[in-house]
GROMACS .gro file of C-alpha atoms in nm:
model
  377
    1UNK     CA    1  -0.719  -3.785  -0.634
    2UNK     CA    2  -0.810  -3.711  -0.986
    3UNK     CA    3  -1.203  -3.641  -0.951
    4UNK     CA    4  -1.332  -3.292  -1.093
    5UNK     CA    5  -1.639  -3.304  -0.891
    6UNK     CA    6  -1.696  -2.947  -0.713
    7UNK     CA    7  -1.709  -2.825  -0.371
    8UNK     CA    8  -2.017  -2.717  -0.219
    9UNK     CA    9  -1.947  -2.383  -0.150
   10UNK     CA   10  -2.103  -2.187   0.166
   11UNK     CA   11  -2.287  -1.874   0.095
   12UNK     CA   12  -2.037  -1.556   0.209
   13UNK     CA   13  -2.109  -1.307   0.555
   14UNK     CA   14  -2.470  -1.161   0.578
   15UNK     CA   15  -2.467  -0.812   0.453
   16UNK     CA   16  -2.507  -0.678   0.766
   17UNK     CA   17  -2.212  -0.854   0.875
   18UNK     CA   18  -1.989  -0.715   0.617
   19UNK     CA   19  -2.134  -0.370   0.692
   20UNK     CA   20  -2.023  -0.355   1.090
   21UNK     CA   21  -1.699  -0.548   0.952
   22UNK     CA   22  -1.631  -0.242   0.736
   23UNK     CA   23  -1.701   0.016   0.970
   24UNK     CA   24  -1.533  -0.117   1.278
   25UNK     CA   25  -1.218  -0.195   1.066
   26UNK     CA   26  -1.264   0.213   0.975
   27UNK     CA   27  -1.288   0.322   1.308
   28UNK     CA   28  -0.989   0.104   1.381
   29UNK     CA   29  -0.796   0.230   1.117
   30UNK     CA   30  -0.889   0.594   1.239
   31UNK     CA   31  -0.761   0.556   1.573
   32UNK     CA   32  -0.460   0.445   1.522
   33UNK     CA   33  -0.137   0.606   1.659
   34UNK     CA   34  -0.040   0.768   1.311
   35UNK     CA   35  -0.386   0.923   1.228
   36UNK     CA   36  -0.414   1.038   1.622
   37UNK     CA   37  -0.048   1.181   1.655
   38UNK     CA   38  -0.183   1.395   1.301
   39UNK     CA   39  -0.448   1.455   1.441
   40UNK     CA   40  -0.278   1.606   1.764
   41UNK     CA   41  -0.032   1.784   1.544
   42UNK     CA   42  -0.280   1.960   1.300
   43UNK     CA   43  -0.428   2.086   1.601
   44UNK     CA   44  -0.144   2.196   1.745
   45UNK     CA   45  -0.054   2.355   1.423
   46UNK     CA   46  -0.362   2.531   1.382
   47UNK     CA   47  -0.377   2.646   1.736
   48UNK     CA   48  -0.032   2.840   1.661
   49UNK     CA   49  -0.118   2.984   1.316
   50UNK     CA   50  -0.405   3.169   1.499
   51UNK     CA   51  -0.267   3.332   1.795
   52UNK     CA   52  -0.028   3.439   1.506
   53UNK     CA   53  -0.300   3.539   1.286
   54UNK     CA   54  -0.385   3.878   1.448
   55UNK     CA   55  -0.001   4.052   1.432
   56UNK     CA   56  -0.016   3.999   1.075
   57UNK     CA   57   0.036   4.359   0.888
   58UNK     CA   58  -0.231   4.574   0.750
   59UNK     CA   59  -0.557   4.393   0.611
   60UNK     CA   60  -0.397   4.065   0.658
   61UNK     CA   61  -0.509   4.115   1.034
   62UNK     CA   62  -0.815   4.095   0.929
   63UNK     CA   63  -0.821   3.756   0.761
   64UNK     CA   64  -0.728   3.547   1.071
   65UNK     CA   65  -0.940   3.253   1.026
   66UNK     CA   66  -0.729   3.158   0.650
   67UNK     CA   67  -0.395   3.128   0.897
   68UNK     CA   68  -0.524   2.797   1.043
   69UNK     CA   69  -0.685   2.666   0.700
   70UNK     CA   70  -0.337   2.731   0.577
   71UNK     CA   71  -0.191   2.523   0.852
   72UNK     CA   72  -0.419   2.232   0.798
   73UNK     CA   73  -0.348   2.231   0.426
   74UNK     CA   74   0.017   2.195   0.457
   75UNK     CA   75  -0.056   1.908   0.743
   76UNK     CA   76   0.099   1.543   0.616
   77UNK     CA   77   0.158   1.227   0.705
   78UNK     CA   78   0.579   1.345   0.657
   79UNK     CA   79   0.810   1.614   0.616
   80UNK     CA   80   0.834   1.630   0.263
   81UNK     CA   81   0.478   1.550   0.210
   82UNK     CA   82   0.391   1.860   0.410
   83UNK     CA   83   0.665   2.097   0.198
   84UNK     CA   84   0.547   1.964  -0.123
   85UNK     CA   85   0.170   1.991  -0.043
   86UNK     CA   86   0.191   2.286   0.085
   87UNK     CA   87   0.445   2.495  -0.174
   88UNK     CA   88   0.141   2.349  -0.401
   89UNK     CA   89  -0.127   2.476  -0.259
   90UNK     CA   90  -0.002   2.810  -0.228
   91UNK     CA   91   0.108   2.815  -0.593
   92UNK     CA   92  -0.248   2.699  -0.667
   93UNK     CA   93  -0.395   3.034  -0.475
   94UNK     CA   94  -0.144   3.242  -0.638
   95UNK     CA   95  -0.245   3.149  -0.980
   96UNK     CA   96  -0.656   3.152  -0.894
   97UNK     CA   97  -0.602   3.503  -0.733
   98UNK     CA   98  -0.372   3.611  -1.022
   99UNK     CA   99  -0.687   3.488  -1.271
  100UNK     CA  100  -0.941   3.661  -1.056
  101UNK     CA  101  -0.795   3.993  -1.079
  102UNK     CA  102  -0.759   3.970  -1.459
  103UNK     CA  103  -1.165   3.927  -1.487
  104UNK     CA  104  -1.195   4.193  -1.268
  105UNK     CA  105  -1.058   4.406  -1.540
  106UNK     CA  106  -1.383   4.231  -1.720
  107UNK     CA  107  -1.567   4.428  -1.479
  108UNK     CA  108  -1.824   4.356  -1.158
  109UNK     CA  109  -1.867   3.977  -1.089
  110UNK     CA  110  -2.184   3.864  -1.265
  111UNK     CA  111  -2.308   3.490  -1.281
  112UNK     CA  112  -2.121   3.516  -1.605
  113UNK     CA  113  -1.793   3.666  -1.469
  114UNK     CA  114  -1.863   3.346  -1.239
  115UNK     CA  115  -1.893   3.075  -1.501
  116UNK     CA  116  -1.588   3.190  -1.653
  117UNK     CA  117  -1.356   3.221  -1.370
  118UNK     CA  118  -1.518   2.827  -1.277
  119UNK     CA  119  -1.390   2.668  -1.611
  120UNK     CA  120  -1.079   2.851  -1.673
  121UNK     CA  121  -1.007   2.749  -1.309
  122UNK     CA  122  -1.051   2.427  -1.418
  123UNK     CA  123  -0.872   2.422  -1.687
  124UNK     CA  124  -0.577   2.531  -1.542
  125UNK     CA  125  -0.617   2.328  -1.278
  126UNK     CA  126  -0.459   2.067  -1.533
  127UNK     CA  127  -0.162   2.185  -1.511
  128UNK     CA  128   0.148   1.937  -1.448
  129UNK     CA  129   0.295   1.902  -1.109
  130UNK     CA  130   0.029   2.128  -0.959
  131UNK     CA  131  -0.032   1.893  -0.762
  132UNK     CA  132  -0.286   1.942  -0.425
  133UNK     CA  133  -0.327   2.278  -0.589
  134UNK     CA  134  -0.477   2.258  -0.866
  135UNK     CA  135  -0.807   2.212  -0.638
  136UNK     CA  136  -0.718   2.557  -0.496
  137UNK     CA  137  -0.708   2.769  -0.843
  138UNK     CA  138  -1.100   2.748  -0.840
  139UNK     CA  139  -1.178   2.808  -0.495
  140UNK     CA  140  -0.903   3.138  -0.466
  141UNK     CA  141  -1.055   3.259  -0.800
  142UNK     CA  142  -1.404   3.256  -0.657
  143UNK     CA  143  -1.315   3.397  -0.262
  144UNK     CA  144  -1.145   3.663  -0.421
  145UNK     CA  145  -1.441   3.751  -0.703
  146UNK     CA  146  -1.730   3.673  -0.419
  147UNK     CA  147  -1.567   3.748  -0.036
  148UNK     CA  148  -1.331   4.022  -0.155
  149UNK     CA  149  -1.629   4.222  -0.303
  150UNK     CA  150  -1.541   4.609  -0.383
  151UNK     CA  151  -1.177   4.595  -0.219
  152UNK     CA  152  -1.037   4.271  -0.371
  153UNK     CA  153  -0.654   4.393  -0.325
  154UNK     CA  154  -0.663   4.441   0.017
  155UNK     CA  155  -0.851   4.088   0.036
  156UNK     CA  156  -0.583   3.872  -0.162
  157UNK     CA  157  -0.333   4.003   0.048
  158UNK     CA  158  -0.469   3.900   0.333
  159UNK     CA  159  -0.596   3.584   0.218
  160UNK     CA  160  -0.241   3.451   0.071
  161UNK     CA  161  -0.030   3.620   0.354
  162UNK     CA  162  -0.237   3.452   0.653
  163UNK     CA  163  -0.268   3.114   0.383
  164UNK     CA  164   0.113   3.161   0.385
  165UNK     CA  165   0.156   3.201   0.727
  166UNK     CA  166  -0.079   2.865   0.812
  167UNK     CA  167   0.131   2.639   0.558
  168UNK     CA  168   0.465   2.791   0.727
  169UNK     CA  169   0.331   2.699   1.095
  170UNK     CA  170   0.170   2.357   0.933
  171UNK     CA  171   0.555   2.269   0.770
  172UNK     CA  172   0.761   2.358   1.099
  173UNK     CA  173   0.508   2.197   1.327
  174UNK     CA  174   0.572   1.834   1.194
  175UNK     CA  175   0.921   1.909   1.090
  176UNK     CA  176   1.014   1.997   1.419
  177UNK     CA  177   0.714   1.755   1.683
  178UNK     CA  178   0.842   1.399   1.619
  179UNK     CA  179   0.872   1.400   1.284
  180UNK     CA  180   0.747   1.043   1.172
  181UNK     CA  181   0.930   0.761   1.038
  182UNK     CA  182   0.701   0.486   0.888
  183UNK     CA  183   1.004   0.214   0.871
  184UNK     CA  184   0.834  -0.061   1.119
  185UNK     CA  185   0.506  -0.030   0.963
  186UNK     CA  186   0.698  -0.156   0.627
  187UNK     CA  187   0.890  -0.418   0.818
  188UNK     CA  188   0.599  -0.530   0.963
  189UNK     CA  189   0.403  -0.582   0.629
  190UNK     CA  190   0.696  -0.693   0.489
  191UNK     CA  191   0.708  -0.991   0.754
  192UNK     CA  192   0.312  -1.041   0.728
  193UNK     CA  193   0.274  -1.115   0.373
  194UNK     CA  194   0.600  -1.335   0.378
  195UNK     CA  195   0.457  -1.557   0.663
  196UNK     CA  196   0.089  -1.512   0.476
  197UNK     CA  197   0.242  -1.665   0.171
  198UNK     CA  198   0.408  -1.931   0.402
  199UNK     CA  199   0.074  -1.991   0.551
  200UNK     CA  200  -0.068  -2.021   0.172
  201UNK     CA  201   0.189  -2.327   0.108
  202UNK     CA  202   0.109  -2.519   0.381
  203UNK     CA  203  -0.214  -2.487   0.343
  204UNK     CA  204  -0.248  -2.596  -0.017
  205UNK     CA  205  -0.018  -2.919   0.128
  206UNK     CA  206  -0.226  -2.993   0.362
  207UNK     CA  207  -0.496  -2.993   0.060
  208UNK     CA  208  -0.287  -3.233  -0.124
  209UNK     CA  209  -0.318  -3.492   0.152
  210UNK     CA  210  -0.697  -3.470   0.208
  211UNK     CA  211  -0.973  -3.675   0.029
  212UNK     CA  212  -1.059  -3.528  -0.228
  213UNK     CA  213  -1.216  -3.270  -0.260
  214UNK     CA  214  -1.052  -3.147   0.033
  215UNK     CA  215  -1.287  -3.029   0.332
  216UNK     CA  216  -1.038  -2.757   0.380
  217UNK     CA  217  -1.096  -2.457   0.081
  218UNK     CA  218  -1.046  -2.112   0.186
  219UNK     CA  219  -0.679  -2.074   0.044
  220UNK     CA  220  -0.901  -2.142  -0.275
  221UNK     CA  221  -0.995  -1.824  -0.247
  222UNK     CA  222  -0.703  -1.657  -0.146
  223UNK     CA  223  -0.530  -1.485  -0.481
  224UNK     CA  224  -0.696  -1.205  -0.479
  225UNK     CA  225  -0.627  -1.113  -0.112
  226UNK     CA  226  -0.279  -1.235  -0.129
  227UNK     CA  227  -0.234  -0.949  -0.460
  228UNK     CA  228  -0.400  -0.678  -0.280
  229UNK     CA  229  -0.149  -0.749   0.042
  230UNK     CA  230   0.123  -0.736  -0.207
  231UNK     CA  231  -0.012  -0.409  -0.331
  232UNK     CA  232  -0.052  -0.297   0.034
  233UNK     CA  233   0.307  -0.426   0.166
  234UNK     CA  234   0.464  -0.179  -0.149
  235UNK     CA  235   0.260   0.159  -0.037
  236UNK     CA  236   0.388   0.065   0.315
  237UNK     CA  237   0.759   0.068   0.164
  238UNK     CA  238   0.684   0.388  -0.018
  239UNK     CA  239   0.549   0.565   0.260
  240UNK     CA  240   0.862   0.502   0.474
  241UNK     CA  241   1.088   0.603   0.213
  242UNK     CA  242   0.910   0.930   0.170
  243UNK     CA  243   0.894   0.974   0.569
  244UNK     CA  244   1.244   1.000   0.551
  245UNK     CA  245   1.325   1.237   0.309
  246UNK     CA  246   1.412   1.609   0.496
  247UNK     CA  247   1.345   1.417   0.832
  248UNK     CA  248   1.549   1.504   1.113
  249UNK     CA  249   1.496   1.172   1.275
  250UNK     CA  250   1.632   0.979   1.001
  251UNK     CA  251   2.002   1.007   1.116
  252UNK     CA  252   1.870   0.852   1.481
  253UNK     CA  253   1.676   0.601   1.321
  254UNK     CA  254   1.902   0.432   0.996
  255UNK     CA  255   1.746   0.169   0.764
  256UNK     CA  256   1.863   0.043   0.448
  257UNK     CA  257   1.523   0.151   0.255
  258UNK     CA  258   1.690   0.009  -0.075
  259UNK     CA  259   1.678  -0.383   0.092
  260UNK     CA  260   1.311  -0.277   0.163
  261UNK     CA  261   1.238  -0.215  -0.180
  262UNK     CA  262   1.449  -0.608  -0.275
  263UNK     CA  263   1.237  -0.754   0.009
  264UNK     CA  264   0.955  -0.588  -0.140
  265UNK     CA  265   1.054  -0.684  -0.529
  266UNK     CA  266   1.096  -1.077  -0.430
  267UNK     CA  267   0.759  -1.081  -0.211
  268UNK     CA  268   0.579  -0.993  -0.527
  269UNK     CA  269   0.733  -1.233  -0.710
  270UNK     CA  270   0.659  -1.469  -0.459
  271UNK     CA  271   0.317  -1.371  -0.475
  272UNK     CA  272   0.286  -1.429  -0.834
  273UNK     CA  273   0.431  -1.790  -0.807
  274UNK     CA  274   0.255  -1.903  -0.504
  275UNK     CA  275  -0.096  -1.748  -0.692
  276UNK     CA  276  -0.019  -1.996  -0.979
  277UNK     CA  277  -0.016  -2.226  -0.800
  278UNK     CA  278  -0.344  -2.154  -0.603
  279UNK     CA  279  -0.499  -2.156  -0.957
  280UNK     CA  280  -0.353  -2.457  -1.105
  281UNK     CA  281  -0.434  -2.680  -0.757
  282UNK     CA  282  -0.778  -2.543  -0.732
  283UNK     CA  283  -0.874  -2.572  -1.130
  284UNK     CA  284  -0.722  -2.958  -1.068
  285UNK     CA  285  -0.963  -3.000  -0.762
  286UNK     CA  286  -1.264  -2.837  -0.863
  287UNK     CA  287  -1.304  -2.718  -1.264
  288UNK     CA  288  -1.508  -2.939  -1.491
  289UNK     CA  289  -1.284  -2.794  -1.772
  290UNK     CA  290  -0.959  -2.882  -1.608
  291UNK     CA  291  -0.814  -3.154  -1.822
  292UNK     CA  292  -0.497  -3.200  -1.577
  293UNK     CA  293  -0.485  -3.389  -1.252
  294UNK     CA  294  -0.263  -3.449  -0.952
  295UNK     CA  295  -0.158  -3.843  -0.992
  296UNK     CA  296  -0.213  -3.997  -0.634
  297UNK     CA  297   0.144  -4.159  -0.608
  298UNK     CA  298   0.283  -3.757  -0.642
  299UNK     CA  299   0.055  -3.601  -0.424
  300UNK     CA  300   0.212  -3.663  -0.071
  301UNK     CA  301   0.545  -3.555  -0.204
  302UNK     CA  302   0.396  -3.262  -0.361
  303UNK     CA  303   0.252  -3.165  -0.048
  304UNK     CA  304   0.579  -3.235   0.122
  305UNK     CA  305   0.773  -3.014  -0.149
  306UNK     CA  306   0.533  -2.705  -0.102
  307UNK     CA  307   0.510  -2.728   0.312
  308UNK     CA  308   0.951  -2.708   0.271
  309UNK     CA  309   0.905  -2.383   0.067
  310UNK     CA  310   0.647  -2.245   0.292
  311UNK     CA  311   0.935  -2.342   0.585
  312UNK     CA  312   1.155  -2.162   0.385
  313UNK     CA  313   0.972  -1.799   0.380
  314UNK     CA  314   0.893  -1.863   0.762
  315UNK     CA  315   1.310  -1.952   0.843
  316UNK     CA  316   1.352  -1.581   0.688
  317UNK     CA  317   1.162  -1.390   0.954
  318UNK     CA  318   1.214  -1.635   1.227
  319UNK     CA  319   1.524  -1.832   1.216
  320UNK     CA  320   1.947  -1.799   1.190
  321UNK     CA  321   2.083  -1.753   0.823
  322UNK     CA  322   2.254  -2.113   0.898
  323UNK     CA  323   1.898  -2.238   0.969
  324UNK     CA  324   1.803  -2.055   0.680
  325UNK     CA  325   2.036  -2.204   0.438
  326UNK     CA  326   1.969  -2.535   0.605
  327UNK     CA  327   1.564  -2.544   0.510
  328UNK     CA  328   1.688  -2.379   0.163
  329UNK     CA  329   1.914  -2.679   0.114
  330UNK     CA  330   1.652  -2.967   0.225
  331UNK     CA  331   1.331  -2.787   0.020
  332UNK     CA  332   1.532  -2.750  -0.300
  333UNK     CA  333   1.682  -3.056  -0.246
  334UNK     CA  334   1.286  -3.212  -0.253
  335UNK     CA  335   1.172  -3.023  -0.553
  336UNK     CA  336   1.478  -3.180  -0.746
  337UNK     CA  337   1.432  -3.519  -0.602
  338UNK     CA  338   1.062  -3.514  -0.703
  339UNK     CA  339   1.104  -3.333  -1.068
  340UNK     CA  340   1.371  -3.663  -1.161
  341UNK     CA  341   1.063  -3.881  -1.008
  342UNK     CA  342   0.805  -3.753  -1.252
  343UNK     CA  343   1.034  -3.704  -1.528
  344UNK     CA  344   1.084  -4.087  -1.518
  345UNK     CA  345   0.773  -4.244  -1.387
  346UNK     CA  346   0.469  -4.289  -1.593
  347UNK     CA  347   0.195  -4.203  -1.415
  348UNK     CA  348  -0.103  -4.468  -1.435
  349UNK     CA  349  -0.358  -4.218  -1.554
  350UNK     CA  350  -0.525  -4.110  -1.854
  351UNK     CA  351  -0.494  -3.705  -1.811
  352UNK     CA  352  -0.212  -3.484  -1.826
  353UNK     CA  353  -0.042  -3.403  -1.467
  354UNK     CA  354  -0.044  -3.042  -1.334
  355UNK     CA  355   0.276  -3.164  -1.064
  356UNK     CA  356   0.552  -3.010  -1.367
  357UNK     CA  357   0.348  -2.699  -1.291
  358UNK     CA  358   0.363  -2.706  -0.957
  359UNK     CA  359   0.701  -2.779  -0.884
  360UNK     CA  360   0.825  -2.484  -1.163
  361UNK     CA  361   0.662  -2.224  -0.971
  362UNK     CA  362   0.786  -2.402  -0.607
  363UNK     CA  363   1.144  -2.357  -0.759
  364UNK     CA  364   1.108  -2.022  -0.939
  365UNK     CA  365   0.973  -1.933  -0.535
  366UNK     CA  366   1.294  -2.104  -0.420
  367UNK     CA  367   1.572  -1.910  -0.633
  368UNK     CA  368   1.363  -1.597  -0.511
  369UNK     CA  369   1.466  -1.704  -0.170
  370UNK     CA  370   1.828  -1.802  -0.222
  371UNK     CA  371   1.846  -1.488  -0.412
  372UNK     CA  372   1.672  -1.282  -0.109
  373UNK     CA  373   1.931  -1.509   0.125
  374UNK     CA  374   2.216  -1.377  -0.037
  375UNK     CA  375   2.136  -1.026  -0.094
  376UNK     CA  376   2.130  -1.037   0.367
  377UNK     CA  377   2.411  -1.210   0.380
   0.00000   0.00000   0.00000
């Protein structure tokens, strides 16, 4: 149970492999309900802004096409996306047209006219909380210098009126077509990185009990995808709270967002523990330079203490609080048992033992839980 000796490790996917892996998971990810609903919407949206386009007053009739650009610029994933994107774009066209017209006083535009209205542009663009505009403050100054030619008044009215009129049509569309509220998509990832961490722990157990080194290794290699899940599960808790705010369909559809965001707070504390102890088992098993072991007499209670935890994060999706409570009781009622074991037994071995380690971070994951218990009770 103690040798250092390293696993042969099998060479990863064939490029080509990871290619069509990559581009089937995008073509997944683009037809999913959420992209196609926005999809339908910003059609829908654009569609409106222009039949509307035409009964706008004066030159602004003649601008029609900038109506449905408007609409697709205001277009979000939610509500208040949409308002703020949109109230930032048009700011951003406001100021680039405002900059235009003072280098028209300059004179005619001239590649140098052009360079200037670029950087200053792009200067401003800097501005705080411009936001999606500040990519606009270029692109208005140079319609208005290059597409408004010898009448760029009449131009700039039309272009911010019918840009107006788009982000209006593009803010009422998905304020008022189904509005969407992104609350199971964070309960779901919520659920699949607690059960992913469960599956961690038992898997690492399951280690424990093997000859070493164990012919089982891929939650070796598992830190880095259980961090980027963590990172994953808290933009999925953002993004519902943010669908909710000046959503209709919130008052239909309550959810205590705040418990989201303590789910979301212990899970990544979770993560952190359960990642420790990824790298302390797998520097035990396989690094040279790893003067610490795993004495054989500890490991099958080890592995028993670990597999309760993981039990523990499963109970929480799947189980009764009483049957909750019950695995809290029995895993922290192992860790304890085992700590007074090691604290009194000397193991029969010349290197230091990782198992104080180990059970730490299994009991820092259990007061997480009991914490998390409480908190939904």
């Amino acid at each position: 149970m103690t040798t250092t000796d390293e696993a042969t490790h099998a060479g990863g996917p064939s490029l080509p492999s990871r290619l069509w892996r990559t581009v089937s998971a995008n073509i997944r990810a683009a037809l999913l309900w959420p992209r196609l609903q926005l999809a339908l919407k910003a059609g829908l949206a654009a569609g409106i802004a222009f039949a509307i386009a035409p009964f706008m007053p004066g030159s602004a009739a003649d601008y029609p096409y900038y109506a449905p650009l408007g609409a697709l610029v205001a277009m979000y994933e939610h509500v208040a996306g949409s308002v703020r994107q949109g109230v930032q774009a048009l700011a951003g066209l406001a100021i680039g047209v405002g900059l235009a017209f003072v280098l028209f006083i300059l004179g005619s535009p001239s590649p140098l006219t052009v360079g200037v209205v670029m950087a200053f542009g792009v200067i401003l663009a800097g501005l705080p909380k411009i936001g999606a505009g500040r990519d606009w403050i270029p692109t208005a100054a140079l319609l208005v210098l290059l597409v408004g030619g010898h009448d760029p008044d009449q131009f700039s009215f039309g272009y911010l009126l019918q840009m107006g009129v788009g982000v209006t049509v593009g803010i009422l569309v998905n304020l008022l077509v189904f509005p969407p509220l992104h609350f199971r998509a964070a309960e779901l990832s919520i659920a699949e990185l607690r059960l992913a961490l469960a599956q961690q722990l038992w898997d690492m157990a399951k280690a424990l009990k093997e000859s070493w080194p164990p012919e089982h290794e891929d939650w070796a290699k598992r830190s880095d995808e259980l961090e980027a899940s963590a990172r994953s599960v808290r933009v999925a808790v953002e993004k519902a709270d943010a669908s909710r705010r000046a959503n209709p369909r919130r008052r239909l559809h309550p959810r205590d967002i705040e418990q989201d965001y303590r789910n979301l707070r212990d899970l990544e504390r979770v993560t952190f523990h359960v990642q420790d102890v990824t790298q302390v088992l797998s520097d035990v098993i396989w690094a040279k330079d790893t003067p610490f072991v795993v004495p054989d007499e500890f490991a099958a209670p080890l592995a028993d203490a670990m597999a309760s935890v993981g039990d523990v994060l499963e109970a929480v999706e799947e189980e009764s609080p009483e049957q909750q409570a019950e695995k809290i009781k029995a895993a922290d009622a192992g860790i304890r048992d085992l700590t007074v074991r090691v604290g009194a037994e000397e193991a029969a071995t010349d290197a230091p033992s990782a198992v104080e380690s180990i059970l730490l971070s299994l009991h820092r994951v259990l007061r997480v839980a009991k914490s998390g218990a409480a908190d939904r009770a």
